[in-house]
Amino acid sequence: MDERSSYLLVDGENIDATLGLSVLGRRPHPEERPRWNTLLSFIQEHWAEPTHGLFFLAVASDLPASFVQALLAMGYTPIPLRGDGKVVDIAIQRTLTALKDRAADVALVSHDRDFVDQMRDLSEDDERRLAIVGFREFMASDLRQVPRVEILDLEFDAGTFTSPLPRVRVIEIDEFDPYEFI
């Protein structure tokens, strides 16, 4: 019998756009982007099982060779896509559908509601763990309502950033630290 594993599906476009437009208000500098190796390690430790990282990216013309090499070095399988329409979303939807036939846990890194139907289908398996990873305050409400889904924050739970981001978020009173604000 195969050992249970998890799949980490990264919607690179969505995370980069949300970080740039909604959090920073500008294009992120390289040092401001998530440390993807940290995220892969976090999911592997969080669920205590081998994790397969699939990083989906849209490519207009040339392959971004240095970024692809970096992803490979971190243990991800880069999936560069080209074509008409939202190619990254289409590929992630197809992958989520294919995972329904596998005894695997799934962590989706996106804020996009385009994956709600596939995540709901995956939630029908009571043995499967599911997570949505991103910035909590920007996740589609439909994604949050997927049964049994765990919501994980890229910054606060996974610790993928090297310095605090300028985020305005709701803080649970038990987590409030006045020293962060004075």
N, CA, C and O atoms as a DFTB+ gen file, in Angstrom:
728 C
 N C O
     1  1       0.838      -1.186       0.000
     2  2       0.000       0.000       0.000
     3  2       0.882       1.249       0.000
     4  3       1.852       1.327       0.755
     5  1       0.550       2.213      -0.837
     6  2       1.321       3.445      -0.912
     7  2       1.108       4.303       0.323
     8  3       0.027       4.318       0.912
     9  1       2.166       5.023       0.707
    10  2       2.068       5.958       1.808
    11  2       1.220       7.146       1.366
    12  3       1.351       7.627       0.240
    13  1       0.354       7.613       2.256
    14  2      -0.490       8.768       1.939
    15  2       0.397       9.990       1.753
    16  3       1.409      10.151       2.436
    17  1       0.002      10.847       0.820
    18  2       0.766      12.064       0.574
    19  2      -0.201      13.222       0.363
    20  3      -1.419      13.046       0.327
    21  1       0.368      14.388       0.229
    22  2      -0.450      15.563      -0.041
    23  2       0.058      16.258      -1.292
    24  3       1.196      16.065      -1.719
    25  1      -0.814      17.066      -1.865
    26  2      -0.494      17.863      -3.039
    27  2      -0.717      19.330      -2.688
    28  3      -1.765      19.717      -2.170
    29  1       0.292      20.121      -2.984
    30  2       0.245      21.560      -2.783
    31  2       0.164      22.196      -4.169
    32  3       1.135      22.166      -4.925
    33  1      -0.992      22.771      -4.503
    34  2      -1.209      23.372      -5.819
    35  2      -1.123      24.887      -5.678
    36  3      -1.925      25.496      -4.971
    37  1      -0.149      25.494      -6.351
    38  2       0.077      26.930      -6.229
    39  2      -0.403      27.656      -7.486
    40  3       0.061      27.396      -8.596
    41  1      -1.344      28.569      -7.275
    42  2      -1.819      29.472      -8.318
    43  2      -0.922      30.711      -8.244
    44  3      -1.274      31.714      -7.623
    45  1       0.247      30.618      -8.892
    46  2       1.263      31.657      -8.790
    47  2       0.776      33.027      -9.215
    48  3       1.109      34.024      -8.574
    49  1      -0.012      33.097     -10.289
    50  2      -0.544      34.371     -10.767
    51  2      -1.422      35.029      -9.717
    52  3      -1.303      36.228      -9.467
    53  1      -2.302      34.252      -9.103
    54  2      -3.251      34.791      -8.137
    55  2      -2.532      35.327      -6.911
    56  3      -2.858      36.410      -6.425
    57  1      -1.566      34.587      -6.410
    58  2      -0.847      35.031      -5.214
    59  2      -0.043      36.281      -5.518
    60  3      -0.042      37.220      -4.723
    61  1       0.638      36.310      -6.651
    62  2       1.442      37.473      -7.010
    63  2       0.554      38.715      -7.202
    64  3       0.908      39.809      -6.762
    65  1      -0.586      38.539      -7.854
    66  2      -1.499      39.665      -8.074
    67  2      -2.079      40.173      -6.753
    68  3      -2.150      41.382      -6.535
    69  1      -2.486      39.272      -5.883
    70  2      -3.052      39.678      -4.597
    71  2      -2.003      40.377      -3.748
    72  3      -2.283      41.408      -3.135
    73  1      -0.804      39.826      -3.710
    74  2       0.282      40.454      -2.955
    75  2       0.559      41.850      -3.495
    76  3       0.679      42.803      -2.725
    77  1       0.662      41.976      -4.809
    78  2       0.992      43.258      -5.411
    79  2      -0.128      44.279      -5.329
    80  3       0.079      45.386      -4.832
    81  1      -1.307      43.922      -5.807
    82  2      -2.413      44.883      -5.883
    83  2      -3.089      45.139      -4.543
    84  3      -3.365      46.288      -4.198
    85  1      -3.358      44.087      -3.791
    86  2      -4.167      44.235      -2.580
    87  2      -3.355      44.473      -1.309
    88  3      -3.820      45.167      -0.405
    89  1      -2.161      43.913      -1.227
    90  2      -1.370      44.063       0.004
    91  2      -0.380      45.210      -0.114
    92  3      -0.369      46.103       0.735
    93  1       0.449      45.204      -1.148
    94  2       1.509      46.200      -1.275
    95  2       1.104      47.439      -2.063
    96  3       1.662      48.517      -1.860
    97  1       0.140      47.288      -2.954
    98  2      -0.275      48.401      -3.796
    99  2       0.710      48.703      -4.916
   100  3       0.700      49.799      -5.475
   101  1       1.543      47.755      -5.237
   102  2       2.546      47.905      -6.298
   103  2       3.104      46.522      -6.608
   104  3       2.813      45.552      -5.908
   105  1       3.901      46.445      -7.653
   106  2       4.540      45.173      -8.014
   107  2       5.526      44.774      -6.906
   108  3       6.365      45.582      -6.508
   109  1       5.429      43.539      -6.409
   110  2       6.341      43.114      -5.332
   111  2       7.794      43.025      -5.807
   112  3       8.065      42.623      -6.939
   113  1       8.697      43.397      -4.950
   114  2      10.123      43.188      -5.197
   115  2      10.427      41.712      -4.899
   116  3       9.702      41.086      -4.125
   117  1      11.477      41.150      -5.492
   118  2      11.781      39.731      -5.263
   119  2      11.855      39.340      -3.782
   120  3      11.393      38.265      -3.398
   121  1      12.434      40.207      -2.959
   122  2      12.582      39.876      -1.530
   123  2      11.251      39.955      -0.773
   124  3      11.168      39.532       0.380
   125  1      10.214      40.495      -1.416
   126  2       8.894      40.614      -0.785
   127  2       7.967      39.453      -1.147
   128  3       6.860      39.348      -0.619
   129  1       8.411      38.608      -2.024
   130  2       7.566      37.479      -2.444
   131  2       7.687      36.333      -1.431
   132  3       8.654      36.263      -0.673
   133  1       6.691      35.438      -1.430
   134  2       6.745      34.310      -0.492
   135  2       7.970      33.430      -0.740
   136  3       8.429      33.288      -1.873
   137  1       8.482      32.849       0.325
   138  2       9.530      31.845       0.207
   139  2       8.816      30.509      -0.018
   140  3       8.307      29.879       0.909
   141  1       8.801      30.112      -1.276
   142  2       8.019      28.936      -1.659
   143  2       8.546      27.657      -1.024
   144  3       7.770      26.740      -0.755
   145  1       9.840      27.580      -0.782
   146  2      10.396      26.394      -0.111
   147  2       9.856      26.277       1.317
   148  3       9.615      25.173       1.807
   149  1       9.669      27.414       1.975
   150  2       9.115      27.413       3.330
   151  2       7.687      26.883       3.323
   152  3       7.292      26.133       4.215
   153  1       6.915      27.277       2.313
   154  2       5.529      26.803       2.218
   155  2       5.477      25.296       2.012
   156  3       4.685      24.607       2.655
   157  1       6.311      24.784       1.125
   158  2       6.334      23.339       0.880
   159  2       6.693      22.586       2.162
   160  3       6.063      21.581       2.488
   161  1       7.687      23.062       2.876
   162  2       8.075      22.442       4.155
   163  2       6.962      22.552       5.189
   164  3       6.705      21.610       5.938
   165  1       6.306      23.703       5.224
   166  2       5.229      23.913       6.185
   167  2       4.109      22.895       5.991
   168  3       3.665      22.272       6.956
   169  1       3.651      22.721       4.757
   170  2       2.561      21.765       4.502
   171  2       3.017      20.346       4.837
   172  3       2.264      19.572       5.429
   173  1       4.230      20.010       4.464
   174  2       4.745      18.668       4.761
   175  2       4.775      18.418       6.272
   176  3       4.403      17.336       6.727
   177  1       5.207      19.394       7.036
   178  2       5.251      19.246       8.501
   179  2       3.850      19.336       9.100
   180  3       3.526      18.596      10.029
   181  1       3.027      20.226       8.581
   182  2       1.670      20.434       9.107
   183  2       0.844      19.151       9.025
   184  3       0.120      18.803       9.958
   185  1       0.966      18.457       7.899
   186  2       0.205      17.233       7.718
   187  2       1.049      15.972       7.922
   188  3       0.542      14.858       7.789
   189  1       2.311      16.143       8.237
   190  2       3.208      15.021       8.539
   191  2       3.160      13.922       7.473
   192  3       2.983      12.742       7.777
   193  1       3.321      14.344       6.219
   194  2       3.360      13.387       5.127
   195  2       4.096      14.009       3.941
   196  3       4.206      15.231       3.842
   197  1       4.596      13.166       3.048
   198  2       5.268      13.704       1.863
   199  2       4.327      14.626       1.080
   200  3       3.132      14.357       0.952
   201  1       4.889      15.706       0.568
   202  2       4.086      16.696      -0.149
   203  2       4.668      16.934      -1.539
   204  3       5.870      17.140      -1.705
   205  1       3.790      16.900      -2.522
   206  2       4.162      17.168      -3.908
   207  2       3.722      18.590      -4.241
   208  3       2.528      18.887      -4.253
   209  1       4.678      19.459      -4.508
   210  2       4.369      20.837      -4.851
   211  2       4.241      21.011      -6.353
   212  3       5.175      20.719      -7.100
   213  1       3.088      21.485      -6.794
   214  2       2.837      21.763      -8.206
   215  2       2.639      23.269      -8.344
   216  3       1.698      23.830      -7.781
   217  1       3.516      23.915      -9.085
   218  2       3.470      25.372      -9.233
   219  2       3.028      25.717     -10.649
   220  3       3.766      25.497     -11.609
   221  1       1.821      26.259     -10.772
   222  2       1.218      26.580     -12.063
   223  2       1.530      28.027     -12.424
   224  3       1.325      28.932     -11.615
   225  1       2.035      28.245     -13.658
   226  2       2.299      29.606     -14.098
   227  2       1.986      29.758     -15.573
   228  3       2.201      28.848     -16.373
   229  1       1.474      30.928     -15.911
   230  2       1.184      31.243     -17.315
   231  2       2.443      31.794     -17.955
   232  3       3.155      32.605     -17.363
   233  1       2.708      31.343     -19.170
   234  2       3.892      31.774     -19.909
   235  2       3.430      32.368     -21.230
   236  3       2.741      31.707     -22.007
   237  1       3.812      33.617     -21.484
   238  2       3.400      34.293     -22.706
   239  2       4.210      33.817     -23.913
   240  3       3.649      33.489     -24.959
   241  1       5.517      33.783     -23.756
   242  2       6.352      33.358     -24.885
   243  2       7.472      32.450     -24.385
   244  3       7.373      31.228     -24.494
   245  1       8.533      33.035     -23.840
   246  2       9.674      32.242     -23.384
   247  2       9.474      31.708     -21.966
   248  3       8.830      32.337     -21.126
   249  1      10.032      30.556     -21.736
   250  2      10.010      29.953     -20.412
   251  2      10.865      30.789     -19.465
   252  3      12.011      31.095     -19.796
   253  1      10.343      31.170     -18.297
   254  2      11.163      31.910     -17.331
   255  2      12.154      30.950     -16.668
   256  3      11.929      30.479     -15.553
   257  1      13.238      30.673     -17.363
   258  2      14.167      29.602     -17.004
   259  2      14.717      29.726     -15.587
   260  3      14.788      28.724     -14.875
   261  1      15.107      30.918     -15.161
   262  2      15.697      31.043     -13.823
   263  2      14.668      30.748     -12.739
   264  3      14.996      30.127     -11.728
   265  1      13.411      31.191     -12.940
   266  2      12.369      30.915     -11.955
   267  2      12.030      29.424     -11.939
   268  3      11.849      28.838     -10.872
   269  1      11.946      28.821     -13.106
   270  2      11.669      27.385     -13.202
   271  2      12.776      26.582     -12.523
   272  3      12.492      25.629     -11.797
   273  1      14.031      26.956     -12.750
   274  2      15.152      26.269     -12.097
   275  2      15.077      26.415     -10.583
   276  3      15.359      25.467      -9.850
   277  1      14.697      27.603     -10.112
   278  2      14.553      27.824      -8.669
   279  2      13.445      26.942      -8.095
   280  3      13.610      26.354      -7.026
   281  1      12.319      26.851      -8.802
   282  2      11.226      25.986      -8.341
   283  2      11.666      24.531      -8.266
   284  3      11.367      23.834      -7.297
   285  1      12.374      24.077      -9.287
   286  2      12.883      22.699      -9.291
   287  2      13.820      22.461      -8.117
   288  3      13.751      21.419      -7.464
   289  1      14.689      23.417      -7.849
   290  2      15.642      23.282      -6.739
   291  2      14.927      23.223      -5.391
   292  3      15.426      22.606      -4.450
   293  1      13.760      23.864      -5.294
   294  2      12.995      23.861      -4.039
   295  2      12.135      22.606      -3.884
   296  3      11.553      22.387      -2.822
   297  1      12.048      21.791      -4.918
   298  2      11.260      20.570      -4.833
   299  2       9.886      20.657      -5.474
   300  3       9.081      19.739      -5.324
   301  1       9.601      21.742      -6.185
   302  2       8.327      21.879      -6.883
   303  2       8.416      21.286      -8.286
   304  3       9.496      21.170      -8.864
   305  1       7.270      20.920      -8.808
   306  2       7.136      20.601     -10.213
   307  2       6.526      21.825     -10.873
   308  3       5.343      22.100     -10.674
   309  1       7.306      22.569     -11.657
   310  2       6.740      23.730     -12.341
   311  2       5.854      23.277     -13.499
   312  3       6.180      22.332     -14.218
   313  1       4.731      23.967     -13.662
   314  2       3.810      23.647     -14.738
   315  2       3.553      24.933     -15.521
   316  3       2.581      25.642     -15.259
   317  1       4.441      25.233     -16.496
   318  2       4.259      26.433     -17.312
   319  2       3.209      26.171     -18.392
   320  3       3.262      25.161     -19.095
   321  1       2.259      27.093     -18.511
   322  2       1.122      26.896     -19.408
   323  2       0.961      28.061     -20.365
   324  3       1.243      29.211     -20.030
   325  1       0.500      27.733     -21.565
   326  2       0.236      28.769     -22.559
   327  2      -1.047      28.398     -23.294
   328  3      -1.339      27.219     -23.491
   329  1      -1.801      29.399     -23.692
   330  2      -3.025      29.156     -24.451
   331  2      -4.035      30.254     -24.219
   332  3      -3.746      31.258     -23.567
   333  1      -5.213      30.057     -24.756
   334  2      -6.280      31.040     -24.617
   335  2      -7.003      30.848     -23.289
   336  3      -7.148      29.732     -22.788
   337  1      -7.445      31.952     -22.747
   338  2      -8.223      31.898     -21.515
   339  2      -7.352      31.851     -20.276
   340  3      -6.151      32.119     -20.316
   341  1      -7.998      31.502     -19.172
   342  2      -7.314      31.453     -17.873
   343  2      -6.642      30.080     -17.730
   344  3      -7.147      29.200     -17.033
   345  1      -5.502      29.915     -18.395
   346  2      -4.858      28.604     -18.497
   347  2      -4.467      28.040     -17.136
   348  3      -4.562      26.832     -16.919
   349  1      -4.032      28.891     -16.224
   350  2      -3.653      28.406     -14.891
   351  2      -4.877      27.869     -14.163
   352  3      -4.826      26.791     -13.570
   353  1      -5.966      28.607     -14.204
   354  2      -7.193      28.154     -13.533
   355  2      -7.700      26.845     -14.140
   356  3      -8.101      25.934     -13.416
   357  1      -7.681      26.760     -15.459
   358  2      -8.139      25.539     -16.135
   359  2      -7.292      24.345     -15.704
   360  3      -7.828      23.281     -15.397
   361  1      -5.987      24.518     -15.680
   362  2      -5.093      23.416     -15.299
   363  2      -5.283      23.012     -13.842
   364  3      -5.275      21.824     -13.520
   365  1      -5.453      23.990     -12.963
   366  2      -5.672      23.661     -11.543
   367  2      -7.013      22.951     -11.376
   368  3      -7.100      21.983     -10.621
   369  1      -8.056      23.409     -12.062
   370  2      -9.353      22.740     -11.982
   371  2      -9.240      21.288     -12.432
   372  3      -9.778      20.389     -11.785
   373  1      -8.552      21.063     -13.524
   374  2      -8.374      19.688     -14.023
   375  2      -7.579      18.841     -13.033
   376  3      -7.877      17.662     -12.842
   377  1      -6.577      19.436     -12.409
   378  2      -5.753      18.698     -11.443
   379  2      -6.564      18.354     -10.199
   380  3      -6.477      17.235      -9.691
   381  1      -7.346      19.301      -9.708
   382  2      -8.209      19.031      -8.547
   383  2      -9.190      17.912      -8.863
   384  3      -9.434      17.048      -8.021
   385  1      -9.746      17.917     -10.050
   386  2     -10.670      16.860     -10.459
   387  2      -9.962      15.511     -10.509
   388  3     -10.508      14.506     -10.053
   389  1      -8.754      15.483     -11.058
   390  2      -7.992      14.234     -11.135
   391  2      -7.620      13.712      -9.746
   392  3      -7.536      12.501      -9.538
   393  1      -7.400      14.618      -8.802
   394  2      -7.028      14.206      -7.439
   395  2      -8.177      13.542      -6.687
   396  3      -7.952      12.886      -5.670
   397  1      -9.381      13.702      -7.166
   398  2     -10.529      13.069      -6.506
   399  2     -10.359      11.550      -6.474
   400  3     -10.865      10.887      -5.569
   401  1      -9.653      11.001      -7.455
   402  2      -9.443       9.555      -7.540
   403  2      -8.241       9.073      -6.736
   404  3      -7.947       7.878      -6.724
   405  1      -7.546       9.981      -6.069
   406  2      -6.366       9.617      -5.277
   407  2      -6.644       9.777      -3.793
   408  3      -7.377      10.673      -3.374
   409  1      -6.056       8.906      -3.018
   410  2      -6.139       9.028      -1.557
   411  2      -5.060      10.002      -1.120
   412  3      -4.015       9.600      -0.608
   413  1      -5.321      11.289      -1.327
   414  2      -4.328      12.314      -1.027
   415  2      -5.015      13.542      -0.442
   416  3      -6.172      13.837      -0.742
   417  1      -4.274      14.241       0.392
   418  2      -4.739      15.508       0.940
   419  2      -4.352      16.615      -0.028
   420  3      -3.404      16.468      -0.800
   421  1      -5.088      17.729       0.014
   422  2      -4.890      18.785      -0.971
   423  2      -4.857      20.152      -0.297
   424  3      -5.756      20.509       0.464
   425  1      -3.806      20.905      -0.592
   426  2      -3.706      22.303      -0.166
   427  2      -3.648      23.147      -1.430
   428  3      -2.770      22.959      -2.273
   429  1      -4.585      24.074      -1.556
   430  2      -4.676      24.962      -2.706
   431  2      -4.227      26.356      -2.285
   432  3      -4.739      26.914      -1.314
   433  1      -3.269      26.913      -3.017
   434  2      -2.757      28.245      -2.716
   435  2      -3.367      29.211      -3.723
   436  3      -2.867      29.371      -4.837
   437  1      -4.456      29.849      -3.310
   438  2      -5.177      30.772      -4.174
   439  2      -6.255      31.468      -3.354
   440  3      -6.597      31.032      -2.255
   441  1      -6.777      32.544      -3.901
   442  2      -7.907      33.254      -3.301
   443  2      -9.133      33.143      -4.195
   444  3     -10.195      33.673      -3.865
   445  1      -8.995      32.468      -5.303
   446  2      -9.916      32.489      -6.430
   447  2     -11.106      31.557      -6.233
   448  3     -10.946      30.386      -5.890
   449  1     -12.291      32.091      -6.453
   450  2     -13.506      31.292      -6.309
   451  2     -13.696      30.290      -7.448
   452  3     -14.589      29.446      -7.384
   453  1     -12.866      30.375      -8.485
   454  2     -12.993      29.468      -9.630
   455  2     -12.768      28.003      -9.257
   456  3     -13.040      27.117     -10.067
   457  1     -12.281      27.736      -8.056
   458  2     -11.963      26.362      -7.657
   459  2     -12.959      25.785      -6.651
   460  3     -12.756      24.685      -6.138
   461  1     -14.019      26.514      -6.373
   462  2     -14.972      26.098      -5.343
   463  2     -15.594      24.742      -5.668
   464  3     -15.639      23.868      -4.803
   465  1     -16.070      24.550      -6.888
   466  2     -16.745      23.290      -7.228
   467  2     -15.825      22.090      -7.053
   468  3     -16.232      21.070      -6.498
   469  1     -14.595      22.207      -7.519
   470  2     -13.651      21.092      -7.405
   471  2     -13.270      20.825      -5.937
   472  3     -13.123      19.673      -5.529
   473  1     -13.114      21.891      -5.157
   474  2     -12.786      21.705      -3.735
   475  2     -13.964      21.088      -2.974
   476  3     -13.765      20.273      -2.073
   477  1     -15.179      21.475      -3.337
   478  2     -16.360      20.863      -2.711
   479  2     -16.417      19.374      -3.048
   480  3     -16.711      18.547      -2.184
   481  1     -16.135      19.039      -4.305
   482  2     -16.118      17.623      -4.696
   483  2     -15.094      16.852      -3.872
   484  3     -15.367      15.743      -3.412
   485  1     -13.914      17.442      -3.686
   486  2     -12.874      16.777      -2.885
   487  2     -13.298      16.625      -1.425
   488  3     -12.899      15.666      -0.764
   489  1     -14.095      17.550      -0.921
   490  2     -14.507      17.515       0.490
   491  2     -15.489      16.388       0.791
   492  3     -15.755      16.095       1.957
   493  1     -16.030      15.752      -0.248
   494  2     -16.960      14.641      -0.039
   495  2     -16.269      13.427       0.563
   496  3     -16.932      12.570       1.147
   497  1     -14.957      13.337       0.434
   498  2     -14.172      12.242       1.011
   499  2     -13.799      12.639       2.441
   500  3     -12.950      13.506       2.649
   501  1     -14.434      12.003       3.416
   502  2     -14.208      12.341       4.827
   503  2     -12.782      12.066       5.300
   504  3     -12.357      12.598       6.325
   505  1     -12.051      11.249       4.569
   506  2     -10.673      10.922       4.936
   507  2      -9.681      11.993       4.458
   508  3      -8.558      12.068       4.957
   509  1     -10.092      12.806       3.510
   510  2      -9.197      13.766       2.877
   511  2      -9.141      15.068       3.675
   512  3     -10.166      15.628       4.066
   513  1      -7.900      15.534       3.905
   514  2      -7.723      16.865       4.493
   515  2      -7.604      17.868       3.354
   516  3      -6.985      17.596       2.326
   517  1      -8.213      19.039       3.561
   518  2      -8.193      20.109       2.570
   519  2      -7.777      21.413       3.231
   520  3      -8.131      21.684       4.378
   521  1      -7.027      22.209       2.498
   522  2      -6.647      23.531       2.991
   523  2      -6.657      24.520       1.841
   524  3      -6.380      24.178       0.692
   525  1      -6.983      25.754       2.186
   526  2      -6.825      26.892       1.288
   527  2      -5.755      27.751       1.940
   528  3      -5.848      28.078       3.123
   529  1      -4.740      28.116       1.168
   530  2      -3.623      28.890       1.690
   531  2      -3.555      30.215       0.941
   532  3      -3.654      30.251      -0.286
   533  1      -3.386      31.297       1.683
   534  2      -3.279      32.621       1.073
   535  2      -3.363      33.688       2.146
   536  3      -2.959      33.470       3.288
   537  1      -3.882      34.828       1.775
   538  2      -4.133      35.906       2.726
   539  2      -5.607      35.821       3.103
   540  3      -6.481      36.039       2.264
   541  1      -5.880      35.503       4.367
   542  2      -7.258      35.244       4.799
   543  2      -8.244      36.317       4.361
   544  3      -9.352      36.009       3.922
   545  1      -7.839      37.575       4.480
   546  2      -8.773      38.669       4.225
   547  2      -9.135      38.818       2.747
   548  3     -10.060      39.559       2.414
   549  1      -8.427      38.130       1.864
   550  2      -8.710      38.243       0.436
   551  2      -9.266      36.956      -0.171
   552  3      -9.490      36.897      -1.380
   553  1      -9.491      35.937       0.638
   554  2     -10.026      34.676       0.118
   555  2     -11.497      34.818      -0.217
   556  3     -12.263      35.420       0.537
   557  1     -11.880      34.268      -1.334
   558  2     -13.283      34.289      -1.734
   559  2     -14.126      33.619      -0.649
   560  3     -13.760      32.568      -0.123
   561  1     -15.241      34.232      -0.327
   562  2     -16.094      33.680       0.734
   563  2     -16.570      32.275       0.383
   564  3     -16.741      31.439       1.271
   565  1     -16.787      32.006      -0.917
   566  2     -17.203      30.663      -1.338
   567  2     -16.144      29.620      -0.994
   568  3     -16.477      28.499      -0.609
   569  1     -14.875      29.985      -1.132
   570  2     -13.795      29.051      -0.786
   571  2     -13.806      28.753       0.708
   572  3     -13.604      27.612       1.123
   573  1     -14.044      29.789       1.512
   574  2     -14.071      29.623       2.970
   575  2     -15.187      28.679       3.414
   576  3     -15.102      28.067       4.479
   577  1     -16.227      28.563       2.597
   578  2     -17.389      27.765       2.971
   579  2     -17.331      26.324       2.478
   580  3     -18.280      25.564       2.669
   581  1     -16.237      25.951       1.852
   582  2     -16.083      24.555       1.444
   583  2     -16.060      23.704       2.716
   584  3     -15.298      24.000       3.636
   585  1     -16.876      22.663       2.781
   586  2     -16.909      21.835       3.995
   587  2     -15.525      21.281       4.364
   588  3     -14.765      20.826       3.510
   589  1     -15.236      21.338       5.644
   590  2     -14.031      20.746       6.239
   591  2     -12.723      21.361       5.744
   592  3     -11.666      20.758       5.930
   593  1     -12.757      22.530       5.125
   594  2     -11.525      23.132       4.627
   595  2     -10.841      23.908       5.757
   596  3     -11.489      24.610       6.533
   597  1      -9.546      23.765       5.824
   598  2      -8.725      24.492       6.782
   599  2      -8.181      25.733       6.067
   600  3      -7.654      25.632       4.959
   601  1      -8.308      26.888       6.696
   602  2      -7.813      28.132       6.114
   603  2      -6.458      28.437       6.750
   604  3      -6.352      28.583       7.968
   605  1      -5.430      28.530       5.915
   606  2      -4.069      28.786       6.392
   607  2      -3.543      30.073       5.767
   608  3      -3.689      30.295       4.565
   609  1      -2.937      30.910       6.587
   610  2      -2.421      32.186       6.120
   611  2      -0.956      32.046       5.714
   612  3      -0.142      31.494       6.454
   613  1      -0.637      32.556       4.521
   614  2       0.742      32.492       4.005
   615  2       1.745      33.158       4.940
   616  3       2.856      32.662       5.125
   617  1       1.351      34.274       5.523
   618  2       2.265      35.014       6.392
   619  2       2.238      34.498       7.824
   620  3       3.287      34.169       8.379
   621  1       1.065      34.421       8.427
   622  2       0.973      34.142       9.855
   623  2       1.047      32.665      10.216
   624  3       1.604      32.325      11.259
   625  1       0.512      31.788       9.399
   626  2       0.578      30.358       9.694
   627  2       1.817      29.707       9.083
   628  3       2.556      28.991       9.759
   629  1       2.030      29.969       7.788
   630  2       3.128      29.308       7.073
   631  2       4.461      30.034       7.218
   632  3       5.510      29.435       6.980
   633  1       4.445      31.300       7.599
   634  2       5.689      32.050       7.812
   635  2       6.553      32.172       6.566
   636  3       7.770      31.997       6.633
   637  1       5.931      32.471       5.426
   638  2       6.687      32.473       4.168
   639  2       7.336      33.809       3.818
   640  3       7.997      33.917       2.785
   641  1       7.159      34.817       4.652
   642  2       7.745      36.124       4.356
   643  2       8.865      36.447       5.340
   644  3       8.812      36.056       6.506
   645  1       9.878      37.165       4.858
   646  2      11.034      37.475       5.706
   647  2      10.815      38.708       6.575
   648  3      11.527      38.914       7.558
   649  1       9.829      39.529       6.213
   650  2       9.502      40.687       7.049
   651  2       7.990      40.894       7.014
   652  3       7.331      40.457       6.071
   653  1       7.430      41.555       8.031
   654  2       5.978      41.726       8.095
   655  2       5.440      42.516       6.898
   656  3       6.060      43.469       6.426
   657  1       4.282      42.094       6.432
   658  2       3.613      42.780       5.330
   659  2       2.691      43.862       5.893
   660  3       2.204      43.736       7.017
   661  1       2.448      44.924       5.118
   662  2       1.555      45.988       5.576
   663  2       0.083      45.609       5.381
   664  3      -0.590      46.137       4.496
   665  1      -0.403      44.697       6.211
   666  2      -1.762      44.200       6.073
   667  2      -2.661      44.776       7.154
   668  3      -2.236      44.985       8.290
   669  1      -3.901      45.028       6.785
   670  2      -4.927      45.374       7.753
   671  2      -5.840      44.156       7.809
   672  3      -6.457      43.777       6.813
   673  1      -5.915      43.557       8.976
   674  2      -6.691      42.331       9.117
   675  2      -7.398      42.319      10.452
   676  3      -6.999      43.025      11.378
   677  1      -8.437      41.527      10.557
   678  2      -9.137      41.345      11.819
   679  2      -8.258      40.473      12.715
   680  3      -7.758      39.433      12.286
   681  1      -8.077      40.901      13.945
   682  2      -7.214      40.198      14.899
   683  2      -8.076      39.614      16.014
   684  3      -8.845      40.331      16.655
   685  1      -7.944      38.334      16.236
   686  2      -8.614      37.708      17.381
   687  2      -8.029      38.320      18.648
   688  3      -6.815      38.496      18.742
   689  1      -8.861      38.641      19.607
   690  2      -8.393      39.331      20.800
   691  2      -7.315      38.535      21.541
   692  3      -6.409      39.123      22.131
   693  1      -7.407      37.213      21.514
   694  2      -6.392      36.385      22.182
   695  2      -5.043      36.460      21.494
   696  3      -4.024      36.120      22.094
   697  1      -5.018      36.907      20.228
   698  2      -3.777      37.031      19.464
   699  2      -3.263      38.467      19.416
   700  3      -2.188      38.721      18.872
   701  1      -4.020      39.406      19.981
   702  2      -3.645      40.812      19.915
   703  2      -2.414      41.099      20.767
   704  3      -2.377      40.780      21.956
   705  1      -1.404      41.708      20.141
   706  2      -0.185      42.124      20.829
   707  2      -0.014      43.620      20.609
   708  3       0.331      44.045      19.507
   709  1      -0.251      44.430      21.648
   710  2      -0.165      45.878      21.450
   711  2       1.224      46.340      21.020
   712  3       1.355      47.408      20.422
   713  1       2.255      45.564      21.310
   714  2       3.611      45.942      20.953
   715  2       3.835      45.949      19.430
   716  3       4.793      46.552      18.947
   717  1       2.950      45.280      18.680
   718  2       3.025      45.332      17.227
   719  2       2.593      46.699      16.682
   720  3       2.866      47.028      15.528
   721  1       1.912      47.494      17.529
   722  2       1.316      48.744      17.057
   723  2       1.885      49.989      17.726
   724  3       1.595      51.107      17.301
   725  1       2.685      49.808      18.759
   726  2       3.238      50.992      19.438
   727  2       4.749      51.046      19.303
   728  3       5.381      51.972      19.811
